[in-house]
């Protein structure tokens, strides 16, 4: 049983904005330290940003408007805590405590992800999709239910009929859809709105990728300041995650669908 939401779901809109802000930090610094929380809904976007990077408030507002449409913005930018930033000054080390479990994707999960992307390509609006054995449920906003039922004949489509979604109907918050982003994988933190020194980003990506490779669960834990994880230098874990993020096109693109 698995749920997938698309990039226009309000929670994913919040993730995408957080990712775009992290992208801005990486455009300013090679290895910024940043943590972003976004709450969005009903014409207002609130963002709290802790960072070492000198961010341009106008660029942040432009990113919000590009992703979510023109709305009021409440942007708070503060320096990241000095102790957190200083733990990286003598080399790349784990930036936080955490537990992580990467899991191989099942055929059901891969199929649902593919189906969600296909529907979203035609209807780029708020949507949620569920697979439970032979049961597939599609809730897609701003799409004619009758036509969707013809396109997806073996699927339960919009059980209550046509509907309108988005941030003017519901609120979105960063990292609230980790089940959609990670399938059966488990984390004690969140994937989005953080730099690569944070284990919530790099170790989650590493554990997930390794699980796909070896086709077995990968369970890891770390403490802030650790310089090795899974027998590898933490710097190597960060580099693997950096390459993965780069292959997707950045943190904003990563936030669209998560890890699969």
mmCIF file of C-alpha atoms in Angstrom:
data_model
loop_
_atom_site.group_PDB
_atom_site.id
_atom_site.type_symbol
_atom_site.label_atom_id
_atom_site.label_comp_id
_atom_site.label_asym_id
_atom_site.label_seq_id
_atom_site.Cartn_x
_atom_site.Cartn_y
_atom_site.Cartn_z
ATOM 1 C CA UNK A 1 0.000 0.000 0.000
ATOM 2 C CA UNK A 2 1.457 3.343 -1.035
ATOM 3 C CA UNK A 3 0.423 6.962 -1.610
ATOM 4 C CA UNK A 4 1.941 9.366 -4.117
ATOM 5 C CA UNK A 5 1.205 13.080 -4.461
ATOM 6 C CA UNK A 6 2.191 15.256 -7.396
ATOM 7 C CA UNK A 7 4.259 18.486 -7.489
ATOM 8 C CA UNK A 8 1.140 20.694 -7.301
ATOM 9 C CA UNK A 9 -0.103 19.205 -4.037
ATOM 10 C CA UNK A 10 0.137 22.020 -1.419
ATOM 11 C CA UNK A 11 2.707 20.120 0.663
ATOM 12 C CA UNK A 12 4.865 19.576 -2.412
ATOM 13 C CA UNK A 13 4.538 23.243 -3.346
ATOM 14 C CA UNK A 14 6.016 24.021 0.085
ATOM 15 C CA UNK A 15 8.807 21.465 -0.506
ATOM 16 C CA UNK A 16 9.552 22.945 -3.925
ATOM 17 C CA UNK A 17 9.803 26.479 -2.530
ATOM 18 C CA UNK A 18 12.138 25.242 0.198
ATOM 19 C CA UNK A 19 14.221 23.469 -2.457
ATOM 20 C CA UNK A 20 14.362 26.589 -4.616
ATOM 21 C CA UNK A 21 15.664 28.584 -1.639
ATOM 22 C CA UNK A 22 18.372 25.970 -1.018
ATOM 23 C CA UNK A 23 19.299 26.236 -4.717
ATOM 24 C CA UNK A 24 19.713 29.996 -4.230
ATOM 25 C CA UNK A 25 22.055 29.358 -1.297
ATOM 26 C CA UNK A 26 24.174 26.987 -3.391
ATOM 27 C CA UNK A 27 24.361 29.639 -6.100
ATOM 28 C CA UNK A 28 25.931 31.947 -3.491
ATOM 29 C CA UNK A 29 28.259 29.474 -1.752
ATOM 30 C CA UNK A 30 29.837 26.145 -2.677
ATOM 31 C CA UNK A 31 28.852 24.544 0.634
ATOM 32 C CA UNK A 32 26.251 26.720 2.363
ATOM 33 C CA UNK A 33 24.604 25.763 5.609
ATOM 34 C CA UNK A 34 20.864 26.255 5.389
ATOM 35 C CA UNK A 35 17.586 25.013 6.825
ATOM 36 C CA UNK A 36 14.239 26.207 5.444
ATOM 37 C CA UNK A 37 10.690 25.719 6.694
ATOM 38 C CA UNK A 38 7.751 26.784 4.520
ATOM 39 C CA UNK A 39 4.055 27.055 5.355
ATOM 40 C CA UNK A 40 1.807 28.116 2.491
ATOM 41 C CA UNK A 41 -1.893 28.531 1.912
ATOM 42 C CA UNK A 42 -4.769 30.892 1.152
ATOM 43 C CA UNK A 43 -2.664 33.562 -0.502
ATOM 44 C CA UNK A 44 0.233 33.690 1.957
ATOM 45 C CA UNK A 45 3.641 32.008 2.017
ATOM 46 C CA UNK A 46 5.585 31.985 5.285
ATOM 47 C CA UNK A 47 9.253 30.942 5.163
ATOM 48 C CA UNK A 48 11.803 30.799 7.967
ATOM 49 C CA UNK A 49 15.370 30.487 6.692
ATOM 50 C CA UNK A 50 18.450 29.811 8.820
ATOM 51 C CA UNK A 51 21.535 30.161 6.624
ATOM 52 C CA UNK A 52 25.153 31.137 6.221
ATOM 53 C CA UNK A 53 24.492 32.406 2.685
ATOM 54 C CA UNK A 54 23.740 36.029 1.862
ATOM 55 C CA UNK A 55 20.361 35.538 0.224
ATOM 56 C CA UNK A 56 18.508 38.128 -1.818
ATOM 57 C CA UNK A 57 14.981 38.536 -0.456
ATOM 58 C CA UNK A 58 13.703 39.582 -3.897
ATOM 59 C CA UNK A 59 15.012 36.338 -5.431
ATOM 60 C CA UNK A 60 13.196 34.343 -2.765
ATOM 61 C CA UNK A 61 9.939 36.169 -3.438
ATOM 62 C CA UNK A 62 10.373 35.618 -7.182
ATOM 63 C CA UNK A 63 10.825 31.871 -6.540
ATOM 64 C CA UNK A 64 7.639 31.777 -4.453
ATOM 65 C CA UNK A 65 5.650 33.556 -7.168
ATOM 66 C CA UNK A 66 7.096 31.337 -9.919
ATOM 67 C CA UNK A 67 6.176 28.124 -8.106
ATOM 68 C CA UNK A 68 2.968 29.077 -6.293
ATOM 69 C CA UNK A 69 1.661 32.167 -8.039
ATOM 70 C CA UNK A 70 1.569 35.762 -6.876
ATOM 71 C CA UNK A 71 0.779 35.980 -3.169
ATOM 72 C CA UNK A 72 1.805 37.736 0.017
ATOM 73 C CA UNK A 73 5.115 36.595 1.466
ATOM 74 C CA UNK A 74 6.381 36.551 5.040
ATOM 75 C CA UNK A 75 10.112 35.821 4.794
ATOM 76 C CA UNK A 76 12.328 35.554 7.880
ATOM 77 C CA UNK A 77 16.087 35.151 7.279
ATOM 78 C CA UNK A 78 18.426 34.597 10.222
ATOM 79 C CA UNK A 79 22.027 33.341 10.508
ATOM 80 C CA UNK A 80 22.363 29.626 11.122
ATOM 81 C CA UNK A 81 23.460 28.827 14.659
ATOM 82 C CA UNK A 82 27.228 29.309 14.986
ATOM 83 C CA UNK A 83 27.755 25.981 16.748
ATOM 84 C CA UNK A 84 26.007 24.110 13.929
ATOM 85 C CA UNK A 85 28.039 25.911 11.282
ATOM 86 C CA UNK A 86 31.317 25.457 13.150
ATOM 87 C CA UNK A 87 31.035 21.673 13.292
ATOM 88 C CA UNK A 88 32.026 21.653 9.597
ATOM 89 C CA UNK A 89 35.039 23.977 9.825
ATOM 90 C CA UNK A 90 37.622 21.181 10.222
ATOM 91 C CA UNK A 91 36.196 18.957 7.471
ATOM 92 C CA UNK A 92 32.899 17.517 6.268
ATOM 93 C CA UNK A 93 31.180 15.784 9.153
ATOM 94 C CA UNK A 94 27.663 14.663 9.923
ATOM 95 C CA UNK A 95 25.565 17.741 10.625
ATOM 96 C CA UNK A 96 22.872 16.108 12.752
ATOM 97 C CA UNK A 97 21.734 12.997 14.625
ATOM 98 C CA UNK A 98 19.543 10.626 12.673
ATOM 99 C CA UNK A 99 18.158 7.190 11.906
ATOM 100 C CA UNK A 100 17.689 6.019 8.339
ATOM 101 C CA UNK A 101 16.285 2.990 6.549
ATOM 102 C CA UNK A 102 16.514 2.711 2.783
ATOM 103 C CA UNK A 103 14.179 0.187 1.183
ATOM 104 C CA UNK A 104 14.110 -1.324 -2.332
ATOM 105 C CA UNK A 105 11.139 -0.118 -4.336
ATOM 106 C CA UNK A 106 8.428 -2.657 -5.114
ATOM 107 C CA UNK A 107 6.853 -3.065 -8.566
ATOM 108 C CA UNK A 108 3.643 -1.579 -7.117
ATOM 109 C CA UNK A 109 5.485 1.551 -5.999
ATOM 110 C CA UNK A 110 7.271 1.969 -9.313
ATOM 111 C CA UNK A 111 4.002 1.534 -11.204
ATOM 112 C CA UNK A 112 2.176 4.096 -9.055
ATOM 113 C CA UNK A 113 4.983 6.619 -9.518
ATOM 114 C CA UNK A 114 4.872 6.114 -13.290
ATOM 115 C CA UNK A 115 1.085 6.474 -13.369
ATOM 116 C CA UNK A 116 1.197 9.629 -11.234
ATOM 117 C CA UNK A 117 3.699 11.227 -13.585
ATOM 118 C CA UNK A 118 1.661 10.340 -16.662
ATOM 119 C CA UNK A 119 -1.512 11.849 -15.211
ATOM 120 C CA UNK A 120 0.325 14.958 -14.007
ATOM 121 C CA UNK A 121 1.852 15.527 -17.439
ATOM 122 C CA UNK A 122 -1.661 15.927 -18.832
ATOM 123 C CA UNK A 123 -3.239 17.557 -15.766
ATOM 124 C CA UNK A 124 -0.576 19.641 -13.934
ATOM 125 C CA UNK A 125 -2.745 20.368 -10.911
ATOM 126 C CA UNK A 126 -3.047 19.142 -7.318
ATOM 127 C CA UNK A 127 -3.428 15.375 -7.212
ATOM 128 C CA UNK A 128 -3.062 12.325 -4.982
ATOM 129 C CA UNK A 129 -2.770 8.671 -5.992
ATOM 130 C CA UNK A 130 -3.017 5.460 -3.946
ATOM 131 C CA UNK A 131 -2.191 1.834 -4.719
ATOM 132 C CA UNK A 132 -3.350 -1.018 -2.464
ATOM 133 C CA UNK A 133 -2.869 -4.402 -4.088
ATOM 134 C CA UNK A 134 -5.162 -4.458 -7.121
ATOM 135 C CA UNK A 135 -6.886 -1.259 -6.050
ATOM 136 C CA UNK A 136 -5.772 2.064 -7.595
ATOM 137 C CA UNK A 137 -7.361 5.333 -6.523
ATOM 138 C CA UNK A 138 -6.822 8.594 -8.423
ATOM 139 C CA UNK A 139 -7.873 11.930 -6.953
ATOM 140 C CA UNK A 140 -6.966 14.518 -9.577
ATOM 141 C CA UNK A 141 -8.170 18.104 -9.335
ATOM 142 C CA UNK A 142 -9.134 20.335 -12.247
ATOM 143 C CA UNK A 143 -9.690 17.324 -14.500
ATOM 144 C CA UNK A 144 -12.974 15.995 -15.960
ATOM 145 C CA UNK A 145 -13.782 12.898 -13.922
ATOM 146 C CA UNK A 146 -15.699 11.190 -16.737
ATOM 147 C CA UNK A 147 -12.747 11.499 -19.113
ATOM 148 C CA UNK A 148 -10.290 10.277 -16.475
ATOM 149 C CA UNK A 149 -12.449 7.217 -15.877
ATOM 150 C CA UNK A 150 -12.202 6.384 -19.569
ATOM 151 C CA UNK A 151 -8.438 6.907 -19.588
ATOM 152 C CA UNK A 152 -7.985 4.827 -16.412
ATOM 153 C CA UNK A 153 -10.674 2.114 -16.719
ATOM 154 C CA UNK A 154 -9.318 -0.102 -13.906
ATOM 155 C CA UNK A 155 -8.926 2.798 -11.494
ATOM 156 C CA UNK A 156 -11.226 4.436 -8.954
ATOM 157 C CA UNK A 157 -11.284 8.070 -10.071
ATOM 158 C CA UNK A 158 -12.414 11.064 -7.989
ATOM 159 C CA UNK A 159 -14.914 9.129 -5.831
ATOM 160 C CA UNK A 160 -16.839 12.331 -5.044
ATOM 161 C CA UNK A 161 -16.588 13.782 -8.542
ATOM 162 C CA UNK A 162 -14.765 16.825 -9.900
ATOM 163 C CA UNK A 163 -12.859 18.963 -7.397
ATOM 164 C CA UNK A 164 -10.526 21.941 -7.156
ATOM 165 C CA UNK A 165 -7.298 21.734 -5.158
ATOM 166 C CA UNK A 166 -4.205 23.820 -4.618
ATOM 167 C CA UNK A 167 -2.997 26.234 -1.959
ATOM 168 C CA UNK A 168 -6.189 28.308 -2.067
ATOM 169 C CA UNK A 169 -8.092 25.246 -0.854
ATOM 170 C CA UNK A 170 -5.601 23.610 1.496
ATOM 171 C CA UNK A 171 -2.378 24.537 3.289
ATOM 172 C CA UNK A 172 1.022 23.016 2.586
ATOM 173 C CA UNK A 173 4.030 22.488 4.848
ATOM 174 C CA UNK A 174 7.599 21.361 4.239
ATOM 175 C CA UNK A 175 8.359 17.644 4.649
ATOM 176 C CA UNK A 176 4.760 16.654 5.380
ATOM 177 C CA UNK A 177 4.633 14.111 2.544
ATOM 178 C CA UNK A 178 7.669 11.939 3.329
ATOM 179 C CA UNK A 179 5.620 8.783 2.787
ATOM 180 C CA UNK A 180 4.989 9.920 -0.774
ATOM 181 C CA UNK A 181 8.665 10.794 -1.244
ATOM 182 C CA UNK A 182 10.264 7.710 0.323
ATOM 183 C CA UNK A 183 7.836 4.752 -0.114
ATOM 184 C CA UNK A 184 8.766 2.185 2.589
ATOM 185 C CA UNK A 185 11.994 3.940 3.573
ATOM 186 C CA UNK A 186 12.147 5.468 7.046
ATOM 187 C CA UNK A 187 13.779 8.591 8.438
ATOM 188 C CA UNK A 188 13.797 10.561 11.630
ATOM 189 C CA UNK A 189 14.098 13.831 9.729
ATOM 190 C CA UNK A 190 13.045 15.444 6.468
ATOM 191 C CA UNK A 191 14.412 15.480 2.919
ATOM 192 C CA UNK A 192 13.706 19.025 1.834
ATOM 193 C CA UNK A 193 14.888 22.527 2.652
ATOM 194 C CA UNK A 194 18.342 21.542 3.919
ATOM 195 C CA UNK A 195 21.924 21.589 2.703
ATOM 196 C CA UNK A 196 23.978 18.481 2.010
ATOM 197 C CA UNK A 197 25.827 18.531 5.327
ATOM 198 C CA UNK A 198 22.520 17.558 6.951
ATOM 199 C CA UNK A 199 22.206 13.788 7.330
ATOM 200 C CA UNK A 200 18.450 14.127 6.701
ATOM 201 C CA UNK A 201 19.358 14.837 3.083
ATOM 202 C CA UNK A 202 22.615 13.040 2.313
ATOM 203 C CA UNK A 203 22.264 9.864 4.380
ATOM 204 C CA UNK A 204 18.651 9.374 3.292
ATOM 205 C CA UNK A 205 19.699 9.618 -0.353
ATOM 206 C CA UNK A 206 22.684 7.322 0.206
ATOM 207 C CA UNK A 207 20.608 4.674 2.039
ATOM 208 C CA UNK A 208 17.882 4.757 -0.610
ATOM 209 C CA UNK A 209 20.315 4.447 -3.530
ATOM 210 C CA UNK A 210 22.219 1.615 -1.847
ATOM 211 C CA UNK A 211 18.968 -0.255 -1.156
ATOM 212 C CA UNK A 212 18.047 -0.070 -4.856
ATOM 213 C CA UNK A 213 21.489 -1.390 -5.765
ATOM 214 C CA UNK A 214 21.729 -4.330 -3.358
ATOM 215 C CA UNK A 215 17.955 -5.049 -3.337
ATOM 216 C CA UNK A 216 17.945 -5.243 0.458
ATOM 217 C CA UNK A 217 17.050 -2.886 3.327
ATOM 218 C CA UNK A 218 19.825 -0.531 4.452
ATOM 219 C CA UNK A 219 19.650 0.624 8.077
ATOM 220 C CA UNK A 220 21.972 3.361 9.338
ATOM 221 C CA UNK A 221 22.257 5.745 12.246
ATOM 222 C CA UNK A 222 24.588 8.652 12.900
ATOM 223 C CA UNK A 223 25.435 11.262 15.489
ATOM 224 C CA UNK A 224 26.287 14.889 14.905
ATOM 225 C CA UNK A 225 30.012 15.169 14.242
ATOM 226 C CA UNK A 226 30.466 11.629 12.848
ATOM 227 C CA UNK A 227 33.092 11.572 10.104
ATOM 228 C CA UNK A 228 32.230 8.084 8.794
ATOM 229 C CA UNK A 229 28.931 6.346 8.043
ATOM 230 C CA UNK A 230 28.521 2.809 6.730
ATOM 231 C CA UNK A 231 32.306 2.541 6.599
ATOM 232 C CA UNK A 232 32.583 5.529 4.252
ATOM 233 C CA UNK A 233 33.901 9.036 4.959
ATOM 234 C CA UNK A 234 30.987 11.381 5.482
ATOM 235 C CA UNK A 235 32.435 13.548 2.721
ATOM 236 C CA UNK A 236 31.900 10.642 0.304
ATOM 237 C CA UNK A 237 28.268 10.273 1.442
ATOM 238 C CA UNK A 238 27.769 13.989 0.780
ATOM 239 C CA UNK A 239 29.394 13.705 -2.653
ATOM 240 C CA UNK A 240 27.087 10.815 -3.628
ATOM 241 C CA UNK A 241 24.077 12.907 -2.589
ATOM 242 C CA UNK A 242 25.446 15.961 -4.403
ATOM 243 C CA UNK A 243 25.774 13.994 -7.643
ATOM 244 C CA UNK A 244 22.242 12.662 -7.244
ATOM 245 C CA UNK A 245 20.764 16.129 -6.656
ATOM 246 C CA UNK A 246 22.766 17.487 -9.592
ATOM 247 C CA UNK A 247 21.479 14.690 -11.860
ATOM 248 C CA UNK A 248 17.903 15.763 -11.098
ATOM 249 C CA UNK A 249 18.552 19.439 -11.744
ATOM 250 C CA UNK A 250 18.795 20.750 -8.181
ATOM 251 C CA UNK A 251 16.975 20.746 -4.861
ATOM 252 C CA UNK A 252 13.767 22.200 -6.274
ATOM 253 C CA UNK A 253 13.559 19.416 -8.848
ATOM 254 C CA UNK A 254 14.317 16.852 -6.133
ATOM 255 C CA UNK A 255 11.371 18.198 -4.136
ATOM 256 C CA UNK A 256 8.906 17.628 -6.983
ATOM 257 C CA UNK A 257 8.698 13.830 -6.597
ATOM 258 C CA UNK A 258 11.123 12.909 -3.834
ATOM 259 C CA UNK A 259 13.221 9.770 -4.109
ATOM 260 C CA UNK A 260 11.117 7.912 -6.685
#
